[in-house]
Short mmCIF file of C-alpha atoms in Angstrom, two decimals:
data_model
loop_
_atom_site.label_atom_id
_atom_site.label_comp_id
_atom_site.label_asym_id
_atom_site.label_seq_id
_atom_site.Cartn_x
_atom_site.Cartn_y
_atom_site.Cartn_z
CA MET A 1 39.19 -4.79 190.18
CA GLN A 2 42.46 -3.82 191.89
CA GLU A 3 41.49 -0.13 191.70
CA PHE A 4 38.22 -0.92 193.54
CA TYR A 5 40.05 -2.64 196.40
CA LEU A 6 42.68 0.12 196.62
CA LEU A 7 39.89 2.69 196.99
CA LYS A 8 38.36 0.67 199.80
CA LEU A 9 41.81 0.31 201.37
CA ARG A 10 42.23 4.07 201.47
CA GLU A 11 38.83 4.44 203.17
CA LEU A 12 39.74 1.81 205.76
CA TYR A 13 43.12 3.39 206.29
CA GLY A 14 41.43 6.70 207.07
CA ASN A 15 39.18 4.94 209.55
CA LEU A 16 42.21 3.38 211.24
CA THR A 17 44.15 6.62 211.86
CA SER A 18 42.86 6.85 215.43
CA ILE A 19 44.05 3.32 216.21
CA SER A 20 47.55 2.42 217.30
CA ALA A 21 50.23 1.92 214.68
CA ALA A 22 50.53 -1.81 215.44
CA VAL A 23 46.80 -2.44 214.98
CA ARG A 24 46.77 -0.33 211.79
CA PHE A 25 49.64 -2.37 210.38
CA ILE A 26 47.88 -5.70 211.07
CA GLY A 27 44.62 -4.47 209.51
CA ILE A 28 46.34 -3.19 206.39
CA PHE A 29 48.33 -6.44 206.07
CA TRP A 30 45.22 -8.65 206.03
CA ILE A 31 43.38 -6.34 203.61
CA ALA A 32 46.34 -6.60 201.22
CA VAL A 33 46.30 -10.41 201.52
CA PHE A 34 42.57 -10.41 200.73
CA ILE A 35 43.09 -8.25 197.63
CA GLN A 36 45.86 -10.53 196.41
CA SER A 37 43.71 -13.65 196.91
CA CYS A 38 40.87 -12.07 194.95
CA ASP A 39 43.23 -11.35 192.05
CA LEU A 40 44.48 -14.94 192.11
CA GLU A 41 40.96 -16.36 192.06
CA GLU A 42 40.02 -14.23 189.07
CA THR A 43 42.90 -15.42 186.89
CA PRO A 44 41.03 -17.28 184.09
CA ASP A 45 41.97 -20.57 182.50
CA PRO A 46 43.14 -20.10 178.90
CA SER A 47 40.75 -20.82 176.03
CA ILE A 48 41.59 -22.59 172.73
CA VAL A 49 40.96 -20.56 169.57
CA THR A 50 40.55 -22.27 166.17
CA PHE A 51 39.28 -21.56 162.69
CA GLN A 52 36.31 -23.68 161.59
CA THR A 53 38.17 -24.71 158.44
CA SER A 54 41.69 -24.44 157.10
CA SER A 55 40.91 -23.24 153.56
CA ILE A 56 38.26 -21.07 151.90
CA SER A 57 37.87 -20.31 148.19
CA HIS A 58 35.87 -17.16 147.46
CA LEU A 59 34.96 -15.62 144.13
CA GLU A 60 36.51 -12.24 143.43
CA ASP A 61 33.11 -10.68 142.66
CA ALA A 62 31.22 -12.40 145.52
CA GLY A 63 31.83 -9.65 148.08
CA ASP A 64 31.40 -10.39 151.81
CA ARG A 65 32.48 -13.66 153.43
CA GLU A 66 32.00 -14.14 157.16
CA ILE A 67 34.72 -16.22 158.82
CA LYS A 68 34.14 -17.72 162.27
CA LEU A 69 36.52 -18.65 165.06
CA LYS A 70 35.61 -21.00 167.90
CA ILE A 71 36.63 -20.38 171.53
CA GLU A 72 36.62 -23.42 173.83
CA PRO A 73 35.84 -23.01 176.63
CA ALA A 74 34.06 -19.68 176.30
CA SER A 75 36.26 -16.71 177.13
CA ALA A 76 36.26 -15.93 180.86
CA ILE A 77 37.23 -12.29 180.29
CA ASP A 78 36.96 -9.53 177.72
CA ASN A 79 39.81 -10.21 175.35
CA LEU A 80 41.29 -9.70 171.90
CA ILE A 81 42.16 -12.21 169.16
CA VAL A 82 45.04 -11.09 166.95
CA LEU A 83 45.44 -12.52 163.46
CA ASN A 84 48.78 -12.21 161.69
CA VAL A 85 48.07 -11.63 157.99
CA THR A 86 50.41 -12.53 155.14
CA LEU A 87 49.53 -11.25 151.67
CA GLY A 88 50.36 -13.64 148.83
CA THR A 89 52.02 -12.66 145.59
CA GLY A 90 50.23 -9.79 143.91
CA VAL A 91 47.68 -9.28 146.71
CA VAL A 92 47.02 -5.61 147.56
CA TYR A 93 44.85 -4.60 150.50
CA GLY A 94 42.21 -2.17 149.33
CA GLU A 95 42.42 -3.35 145.73
CA ASP A 96 41.87 -7.11 146.04
CA PHE A 97 40.11 -7.20 149.39
CA VAL A 98 39.34 -5.33 152.60
CA SER A 99 38.41 -6.68 156.01
CA ASN A 100 36.19 -5.81 158.95
CA PRO A 101 37.84 -5.18 161.41
CA PRO A 102 40.38 -3.56 159.06
CA LEU A 103 43.90 -4.76 158.44
CA ASN A 104 46.44 -2.66 160.35
CA ASN A 105 50.20 -3.28 160.49
CA ALA A 106 49.71 -6.79 159.03
CA THR A 107 47.24 -7.77 161.77
CA ILE A 108 43.50 -7.98 162.26
CA GLU A 109 42.28 -7.53 165.82
CA ILE A 110 38.94 -9.11 166.78
CA PRO A 111 37.39 -8.15 170.13
CA VAL A 112 36.04 -10.92 172.36
CA SER A 113 33.47 -10.35 175.07
CA ARG A 114 33.38 -12.37 178.26
CA GLY A 115 31.26 -15.52 177.80
CA GLU A 116 31.63 -15.67 174.02
CA SER A 117 32.39 -19.06 172.47
CA GLU A 118 32.37 -17.85 168.85
CA VAL A 119 33.42 -14.66 167.10
CA SER A 120 33.66 -13.69 163.47
CA PHE A 121 35.19 -11.19 161.09
CA THR A 122 34.53 -10.41 157.45
CA MET A 123 36.68 -10.57 154.35
CA ILE A 124 35.30 -8.50 151.44
CA THR A 125 36.72 -9.33 148.02
CA ILE A 126 36.92 -6.67 145.29
CA ASP A 127 36.53 -7.31 141.58
CA ASN A 128 39.42 -5.40 140.01
CA GLU A 129 38.25 -6.35 136.49
CA ILE A 130 41.79 -7.44 135.62
CA ILE A 131 42.90 -10.90 134.55
CA ASP A 132 45.54 -11.40 137.25
CA GLY A 133 44.92 -14.96 138.43
CA ASN A 134 43.94 -16.42 141.76
CA LYS A 135 45.45 -14.99 144.95
CA THR A 136 45.87 -16.14 148.54
CA VAL A 137 45.78 -14.38 151.90
CA THR A 138 47.14 -16.36 154.86
CA LEU A 139 45.72 -15.67 158.33
CA ARG A 140 47.33 -17.13 161.48
CA ILE A 141 46.15 -16.86 165.06
CA ALA A 142 48.91 -15.10 167.03
CA SER A 143 50.59 -17.33 169.61
CA SER A 144 51.23 -14.61 172.21
CA LEU A 145 47.67 -13.85 173.34
CA GLU A 146 46.85 -13.44 177.01
CA GLY A 147 44.31 -16.03 178.08
CA LEU A 148 44.00 -17.47 174.55
CA ILE A 149 45.91 -20.36 172.98
CA PRO A 150 45.89 -21.14 169.24
CA GLY A 151 44.37 -24.58 168.58
CA GLU A 152 45.34 -27.21 166.06
CA ARG A 153 43.51 -25.44 163.20
CA ASN A 154 45.25 -22.10 163.68
CA THR A 155 45.90 -21.14 160.04
CA LEU A 156 43.41 -20.22 157.31
CA PHE A 157 44.22 -19.87 153.61
CA PHE A 158 41.75 -17.44 152.03
CA ASN A 159 41.83 -17.99 148.27
CA ILE A 160 40.52 -15.20 146.03
CA ILE A 161 39.33 -16.72 142.73
CA ASP A 162 39.79 -14.50 139.70
CA THR A 163 36.48 -14.14 137.83
CA ASP A 164 37.83 -12.05 134.98
CA VAL A 165 38.94 -15.20 133.17
CA ALA A 166 36.98 -18.41 132.73
CA PRO A 167 37.91 -20.35 135.89
CA ASP A 168 38.27 -24.11 136.26
CA PRO A 169 35.11 -26.02 137.23
CA GLU A 170 34.62 -25.42 140.91
CA ILE A 171 31.97 -25.09 143.63
CA PHE A 172 31.81 -22.78 146.64
CA PHE A 173 29.97 -22.72 149.97
CA ASN A 174 28.77 -19.80 152.07
CA VAL A 175 29.59 -21.60 155.33
CA ASP A 176 32.51 -23.79 156.34
CA LEU A 177 30.90 -26.34 158.67
CA LEU A 178 27.46 -27.61 159.72
CA GLU A 179 27.25 -28.47 163.43
CA PHE A 180 24.13 -30.32 164.62
CA GLY A 181 24.80 -30.81 168.33
CA ASP A 182 23.12 -33.63 170.25
CA VAL A 183 20.60 -35.88 168.49
CA ILE A 184 19.05 -39.09 169.87
CA GLN A 185 19.56 -42.26 167.83
CA LEU A 186 16.75 -43.01 165.34
CA GLN A 187 15.57 -39.39 165.47
CA GLU A 188 16.20 -36.48 163.08
CA SER A 189 17.68 -33.08 163.83
CA GLU A 190 16.35 -29.75 162.64
CA ALA A 191 17.56 -29.02 159.12
CA LEU A 192 20.61 -26.84 158.57
CA SER A 193 21.58 -25.54 155.16
CA TYR A 194 24.42 -24.23 153.02
CA GLU A 195 24.41 -22.24 149.81
CA LEU A 196 26.16 -23.96 146.91
CA SER A 197 27.58 -21.84 144.08
CA LYS A 198 29.29 -23.09 140.94
CA VAL A 199 31.40 -21.82 138.07
CA SER A 200 32.22 -23.45 134.73
CA ILE A 201 29.91 -26.41 135.47
CA GLU A 202 26.93 -27.22 133.25
CA SER A 203 26.37 -30.90 134.01
CA ASP A 204 24.39 -32.26 136.96
CA ILE A 205 25.91 -32.01 140.44
CA ASN A 206 25.36 -35.12 142.57
CA ILE A 207 25.41 -34.70 146.35
CA LEU A 208 26.05 -37.71 148.63
CA ALA A 209 25.61 -37.51 152.40
CA PRO A 210 27.88 -39.48 154.76
CA GLU A 211 26.51 -42.20 157.06
CA GLY A 212 24.11 -40.77 159.63
CA PHE A 213 23.23 -37.67 157.57
CA LEU A 214 20.52 -36.88 155.01
CA VAL A 215 20.25 -34.19 152.30
CA GLY A 216 17.27 -32.50 150.69
CA LYS A 217 16.35 -29.71 148.28
CA GLU A 218 13.59 -28.13 150.38
CA LEU A 219 13.23 -27.42 154.08
CA GLU A 220 9.91 -29.24 154.30
CA GLY A 221 10.61 -31.70 151.48
CA ASP A 222 11.98 -35.23 151.36
CA PHE A 223 15.45 -36.04 152.70
CA SER A 224 17.56 -38.94 151.48
CA GLU A 225 21.15 -40.21 151.28
CA SER A 226 21.75 -38.41 147.97
CA ILE A 227 20.23 -35.75 145.69
CA THR A 228 21.03 -34.32 142.24
CA PHE A 229 20.79 -30.71 141.02
CA SER A 230 20.53 -30.05 137.30
CA ASP A 231 21.96 -26.91 135.70
CA GLU A 232 18.44 -25.49 135.32
CA GLU A 233 17.88 -25.63 139.09
CA PHE A 234 20.68 -23.15 139.80
CA GLU A 235 19.26 -19.63 140.09
CA ASP A 236 21.97 -17.02 139.57
CA GLY A 237 24.45 -19.89 139.85
CA LYS A 238 23.29 -20.90 143.36
CA VAL A 239 21.17 -23.53 145.11
CA THR A 240 20.44 -24.23 148.78
CA VAL A 241 21.23 -27.68 150.19
CA PHE A 242 19.38 -28.74 153.37
CA VAL A 243 20.98 -31.27 155.70
CA LYS A 244 19.73 -33.31 158.68
CA PHE A 245 21.59 -35.46 161.19
CA SER A 246 19.76 -38.78 161.62
CA PRO A 247 21.95 -41.18 163.62
CA SER A 248 21.18 -44.89 163.43
CA LEU A 249 21.72 -47.47 166.16
CA THR A 250 25.29 -47.92 164.93
CA ASN A 251 26.07 -44.22 165.46
CA ILE A 252 27.12 -43.25 168.96
CA GLY A 253 29.04 -40.21 170.20
CA SER A 254 30.68 -37.68 167.93
CA THR A 255 29.91 -38.37 164.27
CA THR A 256 31.79 -36.51 161.57
CA GLY A 257 31.69 -36.74 157.82
CA LEU A 258 31.98 -35.03 154.46
CA ILE A 259 29.14 -34.30 152.06
CA LEU A 260 30.57 -35.22 148.65
CA HIS A 261 29.85 -33.37 145.38
CA THR A 262 30.51 -34.94 142.00
CA THR A 263 29.97 -33.87 138.37
CA GLU A 264 31.03 -34.95 134.89
CA ASP A 265 32.72 -31.57 134.33
CA ALA A 266 35.37 -32.06 137.01
CA MET A 267 37.31 -34.91 138.60
CA GLY A 268 37.00 -33.57 142.16
CA LEU A 269 34.96 -30.92 143.90
CA ALA A 270 34.98 -29.43 147.39
CA SER A 271 33.29 -31.25 150.30
CA MET A 272 31.14 -29.83 153.10
CA SER A 273 32.12 -30.84 156.65
CA VAL A 274 29.35 -31.97 159.01
CA ILE A 275 29.42 -33.00 162.66
CA GLY A 276 26.84 -34.20 165.15
CA ASN A 277 26.75 -35.99 168.49
CA ALA A 278 24.63 -39.14 168.58
CA ILE A 279 23.07 -39.80 171.98
CA GLU A 280 22.01 -43.33 172.91
CA ASN A 281 18.29 -43.85 172.53
CA PRO A 282 16.96 -44.92 175.96
CA ASP A 283 13.84 -46.40 174.34
CA VAL A 284 15.75 -48.89 172.19
CA ASN A 285 16.92 -52.12 173.79
CA THR A 286 19.61 -53.28 171.40
CA ILE A 287 20.92 -56.00 173.74
CA GLN A 288 18.12 -58.53 173.28
CA TRP A 289 18.99 -61.28 175.70
CA ILE A 290 21.87 -62.95 177.53
CA GLU A 291 22.14 -66.67 178.19
CA ASN A 292 24.77 -67.97 180.66
CA PHE A 293 22.93 -71.30 181.22
CA ASP A 294 22.74 -70.57 184.95
CA TYR A 295 20.15 -73.28 185.77
CA THR A 296 19.83 -76.08 188.32
CA GLY A 297 19.52 -79.69 187.22
CA ASP A 298 21.14 -81.64 184.39
CA TRP A 299 19.12 -80.45 181.38
CA LEU A 300 18.47 -77.09 179.75
CA PRO A 301 14.89 -76.06 180.71
CA ASN A 302 12.52 -75.69 177.77
CA VAL A 303 8.92 -75.27 176.64
CA PRO A 304 7.53 -78.19 174.58
CA ASN A 305 6.89 -77.57 170.88
CA SER A 306 3.23 -76.71 170.44
CA SER A 307 3.08 -77.72 166.75
CA SER A 308 1.76 -74.19 166.14
CA THR A 309 4.00 -71.55 164.66
CA SER A 310 1.88 -68.71 166.02
CA THR A 311 1.90 -70.22 169.54
CA ASN A 312 5.64 -70.74 169.53
CA GLN A 313 6.17 -67.19 168.24
CA ALA A 314 4.36 -65.89 171.32
CA VAL A 315 6.63 -67.69 173.78
CA SER A 316 8.63 -65.39 176.08
CA ILE A 317 12.10 -64.44 174.88
CA ASP A 318 13.36 -65.80 178.22
CA GLU A 319 12.37 -69.40 177.35
CA TRP A 320 13.75 -72.06 175.05
CA VAL A 321 11.37 -74.04 172.84
CA SER A 322 12.10 -77.68 172.11
CA VAL A 323 11.95 -77.97 168.33
CA ARG A 324 11.42 -81.73 168.22
CA PHE A 325 9.08 -83.98 170.18
CA ASN A 326 9.97 -86.54 172.87
CA ARG A 327 13.74 -86.05 172.76
CA ASP A 328 16.25 -86.20 175.59
CA GLY A 329 17.04 -82.49 175.45
CA ILE A 330 20.37 -80.69 175.79
CA ALA A 331 22.70 -81.45 178.72
CA LEU A 332 23.98 -78.82 181.15
CA VAL A 333 27.63 -78.92 182.23
CA ASP A 334 28.55 -77.50 185.66
CA GLU A 335 31.75 -75.90 184.37
CA PRO A 336 31.32 -72.60 182.44
CA LEU A 337 33.63 -71.60 179.59
CA ILE A 338 36.14 -68.83 180.21
CA PHE A 339 37.37 -66.22 177.74
CA GLN A 340 39.24 -63.21 179.13
CA GLY A 341 37.56 -59.89 178.35
CA TYR A 342 34.19 -61.35 177.30
CA PRO A 343 31.18 -60.38 179.47
CA GLY A 344 29.72 -63.89 179.19
CA SER A 345 32.86 -65.57 180.51
CA GLY A 346 32.86 -67.86 183.55
CA ILE A 347 29.21 -67.40 184.56
CA GLY A 348 26.71 -70.14 185.39
CA LYS A 349 27.13 -73.34 183.41
CA SER A 350 27.67 -74.39 179.78
CA ILE A 351 25.86 -76.87 177.51
CA ARG A 352 27.27 -79.88 175.68
CA LEU A 353 26.21 -80.65 172.10
CA PHE A 354 26.82 -84.16 170.75
CA HIS A 355 24.93 -86.53 168.47
CA ASP A 356 26.70 -89.76 167.55
CA GLY A 357 24.46 -90.37 164.54
CA THR A 358 23.10 -93.70 165.81
CA THR A 359 19.79 -92.52 167.30
CA ALA A 360 17.36 -89.68 166.90
CA THR A 361 17.08 -88.81 170.57
CA ASP A 362 18.89 -85.47 170.51
CA ASP A 363 17.10 -82.15 170.20
CA ASN A 364 17.30 -78.62 168.77
CA PHE A 365 16.21 -75.64 170.87
CA SER A 366 14.98 -72.24 169.65
CA ARG A 367 14.68 -68.96 171.47
CA ASN A 368 12.78 -65.93 170.18
CA LEU A 369 14.35 -62.59 169.35
CA ALA A 370 12.87 -59.43 170.85
CA ASN A 371 13.83 -57.13 167.98
CA TYR A 372 13.47 -59.23 164.88
CA VAL A 373 13.47 -58.56 161.15
CA ILE A 374 10.21 -58.62 159.21
CA SER A 375 10.02 -58.39 155.42
CA ASP A 376 7.19 -58.13 152.88
CA ALA A 377 6.47 -60.41 149.91
CA ASN A 378 9.21 -58.69 147.90
CA ASP A 379 11.72 -59.15 150.72
CA ASN A 380 11.74 -55.44 151.53
CA ILE A 381 12.40 -54.84 155.22
CA ILE A 382 9.40 -53.35 157.05
CA SER A 383 10.85 -53.33 160.60
CA GLU A 384 13.50 -50.94 161.92
CA PHE A 385 15.86 -53.77 162.87
CA ARG A 386 17.95 -54.95 159.94
CA THR A 387 21.02 -56.40 161.66
CA THR A 388 21.29 -59.21 164.23
CA TYR A 389 24.46 -60.23 166.11
CA VAL A 390 24.93 -63.43 168.13
CA SER A 391 28.11 -63.98 170.13
CA PHE A 392 29.01 -67.20 171.97
CA LEU A 393 31.91 -69.22 173.34
CA VAL A 394 32.72 -72.65 171.87
CA ASN A 395 35.09 -75.39 172.97
CA LEU A 396 35.57 -78.47 170.77
CA GLU A 397 36.14 -81.02 173.54
CA GLU A 398 36.72 -84.13 171.44
CA SER A 399 36.94 -85.09 167.79
CA VAL A 400 34.79 -88.22 167.68
CA LEU A 401 33.63 -88.50 164.08
CA ASN A 402 34.39 -87.08 160.69
CA GLY A 403 31.53 -84.69 160.10
CA ARG A 404 30.01 -81.23 160.32
CA SER A 405 28.30 -79.57 163.23
CA SER A 406 26.13 -76.46 163.11
CA PRO A 407 25.93 -75.41 166.76
CA VAL A 408 24.30 -71.94 166.41
CA ASN A 409 21.84 -70.82 163.71
CA LEU A 410 19.69 -67.80 162.93
CA GLY A 411 16.30 -68.40 161.32
CA ASN A 412 12.53 -68.21 161.66
CA TRP A 413 9.45 -70.21 162.58
CA ASN A 414 8.26 -72.39 159.73
CA PRO A 415 5.57 -70.34 157.98
CA ASN A 416 3.78 -73.57 157.04
CA GLY A 417 2.55 -73.74 160.62
CA SER A 418 4.34 -76.90 161.81
CA GLY A 419 5.92 -75.11 164.74
CA PHE A 420 9.44 -76.08 163.61
CA THR A 421 12.27 -73.68 162.84
CA LEU A 422 14.07 -73.08 159.54
CA PHE A 423 17.60 -71.80 159.49
CA ASN A 424 18.64 -68.75 157.46
CA THR A 425 22.32 -68.60 158.30
CA ARG A 426 24.44 -70.90 160.45
CA VAL A 427 27.92 -71.44 161.82
CA ILE A 428 29.51 -74.68 160.62
CA ILE A 429 32.39 -76.49 162.33
CA ASP A 430 33.79 -79.23 160.08
CA VAL A 431 36.04 -81.80 161.78
CA GLN A 432 38.19 -84.49 160.25
CA GLN A 433 39.72 -86.73 162.91
CA GLY A 434 43.29 -85.82 163.71
CA ARG A 435 42.96 -82.28 162.32
CA ALA A 436 41.88 -78.90 163.62
CA GLY A 437 38.28 -78.07 162.80
CA SER A 438 37.44 -75.70 159.96
CA LEU A 439 35.08 -72.81 160.66
CA GLY A 440 32.40 -72.16 158.05
CA LEU A 441 29.38 -69.99 157.31
CA GLN A 442 26.34 -71.30 155.46
CA TYR A 443 23.13 -70.13 153.77
CA PRO A 444 20.42 -72.56 152.58
CA ASP A 445 18.91 -73.59 149.24
CA PRO A 446 21.32 -74.31 147.76
CA PRO A 447 23.68 -74.62 150.72
CA SER A 448 26.54 -72.21 150.22
CA THR A 449 29.41 -72.57 152.67
CA ILE A 450 32.77 -70.80 152.91
CA PHE A 451 35.40 -72.26 155.25
CA GLU A 452 38.46 -71.02 157.10
CA GLU A 453 40.60 -74.13 157.28
CA GLY A 454 42.05 -75.28 160.61
CA ALA A 455 40.53 -72.44 162.62
CA ILE A 456 39.18 -74.44 165.62
CA GLU A 457 41.62 -76.58 167.61
CA VAL A 458 40.48 -79.28 169.98
CA GLY A 459 40.55 -78.23 173.65
CA LYS A 460 40.70 -74.47 173.06
CA THR A 461 37.97 -71.96 173.87
CA TYR A 462 37.04 -69.46 171.14
CA LEU A 463 34.72 -66.48 170.88
CA ILE A 464 32.56 -66.49 167.74
CA VAL A 465 30.29 -63.67 166.51
CA LEU A 466 27.64 -64.43 163.89
CA LYS A 467 26.14 -61.40 162.09
CA ASN A 468 23.26 -61.16 159.63
CA GLU A 469 22.48 -57.99 157.65
CA ARG A 470 19.08 -57.80 155.93
CA ILE A 471 18.91 -55.62 152.81
CA ASP A 472 15.80 -54.78 150.77
CA GLY A 473 15.25 -57.11 147.84
CA ALA A 474 16.05 -60.77 147.15
CA GLY A 475 19.44 -62.45 147.05
CA ASN A 476 21.55 -59.65 148.56
CA ASP A 477 21.58 -60.19 152.33
CA ARG A 478 24.97 -60.71 153.96
CA SER A 479 26.09 -63.03 156.73
CA SER A 480 29.46 -62.68 158.46
CA VAL A 481 31.44 -64.51 161.13
CA TYR A 482 34.19 -63.21 163.41
CA LEU A 483 36.60 -65.44 165.36
CA PHE A 484 38.73 -64.57 168.40
CA GLU A 485 41.26 -66.84 170.12
CA GLN A 486 42.03 -66.82 173.82
CA GLY A 487 44.31 -63.83 174.44
CA ASP A 488 42.87 -61.71 171.63
CA GLU A 489 41.55 -58.30 172.62
CA ILE A 490 37.92 -57.81 171.68
CA PRO A 491 37.79 -54.60 169.60
CA ALA A 492 35.42 -51.79 170.59
CA GLN A 493 34.69 -51.11 166.92
CA GLU A 494 33.51 -53.84 164.56
CA PRO A 495 36.51 -55.25 162.66
CA GLN A 496 36.68 -56.91 159.26
CA PRO A 497 34.97 -60.34 159.39
CA LEU A 498 36.85 -63.60 158.98
CA ILE A 499 34.22 -64.83 156.49
CA SER A 500 31.33 -63.16 154.66
CA VAL A 501 28.62 -64.79 152.51
CA VAL A 502 26.10 -63.02 150.28
CA THR A 503 22.82 -64.92 149.96
CA SER A 504 21.70 -66.35 146.66
CA GLY A 505 18.88 -68.65 147.72
CA VAL A 506 16.13 -68.76 150.32
CA GLU A 507 15.79 -65.73 152.58
CA ARG A 508 13.68 -65.87 155.71
CA ASP A 509 12.72 -63.42 158.37
CA MET A 510 15.09 -63.40 161.34
CA GLU A 511 12.98 -64.42 164.37
CA VAL A 512 14.93 -67.00 166.43
CA VAL A 513 18.33 -68.21 167.57
CA ILE A 514 18.66 -71.97 167.19
CA ILE A 515 20.95 -74.31 169.13
CA GLU A 516 21.29 -77.40 166.96
CA GLU A 517 22.36 -80.66 168.56
CA VAL A 518 21.01 -83.02 165.91
CA GLN A 519 23.80 -81.88 163.55
CA SER A 520 26.55 -82.00 166.24
CA ARG A 521 28.78 -84.88 165.26
CA ASN A 522 31.58 -84.04 167.69
CA LYS A 523 31.52 -83.17 171.38
CA MET A 524 31.54 -79.42 171.90
CA ARG A 525 30.45 -77.04 174.62
CA ILE A 526 28.66 -73.72 174.12
CA ASP A 527 28.39 -70.86 176.61
CA GLY A 528 27.88 -67.11 177.01
CA LEU A 529 25.24 -66.51 174.32
CA ARG A 530 24.51 -62.81 173.74
CA VAL A 531 22.14 -61.36 171.12
CA ALA A 532 22.09 -57.69 170.06
CA ASN A 533 21.41 -55.37 167.15
CA THR A 534 24.77 -53.54 167.38
CA TRP A 535 28.36 -54.63 167.87
CA ARG A 536 28.98 -52.36 170.85
CA ASP A 537 26.11 -53.88 172.87
CA LEU A 538 27.58 -57.38 172.63
CA PHE A 539 30.54 -56.35 174.71
#
């Protein structure tokens, strides 16, 4: 580029010979400044160069192996990547391997064209028909490259496996990494594949995909979480494994994993690295509804129970249904509950739950879920929503009686058609006067409750998350509860639960959230109800 501008400068200089010396000087000065500014503007930002993997094992008699390097961002200029090559003990270039581009003065030089984001070179192993053991060639990206900077994965160990002696059980891949790019949640990517070779293995090879990925034996065949190849399925010692990226609602952003391979002939085998980027599905509303009790008046508005399950099921998700007939309802409190960092904090009003046990005037309210769980007669899930989260704030205002309260439940409409609700899993707060309340989690028939003693103190506001996971089949669903005290930071990723319960009795479809006042033996306030199908959408 400089040569071009110098040529133009000479032409302009010739055109300026008839002008005074002072004018010529000024013209030449500004042309030089222009040339310098052009050079400065064209100075590219450096790019990061990395190997796709840090180690490759390649059979001595397998021949060519392409090795890729990534350039991020793409090179802004024509350039050259220099690899410093160290030959391990006993390795001889030309006898054990050759390369393309060739090795010269302990380096391999790989040309890079402007705009390229990936380049490759080839290592070609040679079978010397001698029992001389495995060998290693170490390749390092040179650190003194103009416009290129070695990344974190800047060293590759290329292991040449001797095939002239019976090797240990091992598997090999023809690629180092499967990259799927962007895929929308609940959709599947196009299938990518890798070739799997084996030595000294005669038993079945089991292949297990990580969460969010599926594996299959044929491009147009079935894909699942795991597959098995028998020895007879390997043609010339090789099979092709097809892989898809299928992110669920719990996958978001970059998703990495390892495809695991196991066999009876070896304790551990190599893993295949996979990566994809899960994009949020705009068609899936995983935050179902939010309730901040922001109403006028003294009582929580509701729709009367119709005595018909089907009618109540059709009620809008924005309305509460009174479960019982001719009751006083649930009282609104002007003061909302506050919990720092929670989206439902300090908005609208709260509700007070209290039943002194002397009359039957108090009520339970139910509110429908938008994305609910439906199962068949064998309790196999037939809807895409298997997990329900409910988060809410609770404040035990006063310990009035010894007894248990179950403020928030998950359940369904009574299939017998009475229009009432039946709980599936519920939060229990057990209070003995003079003590802090115990937090529990319960499933019905027979009631199975696990408690965390002394978890709820009178006068404090807590954040509780109730989770239910539906799993195909009977007696294996899981319910969990999470508890956060004022001052706790709400984690972006779902933590370990405080309590978990696996069902052993009745299991019902998950259709409603139930606020239960009839069982509230102590005065407590509830606020900031949020219902979602993923942890991240609660907060």
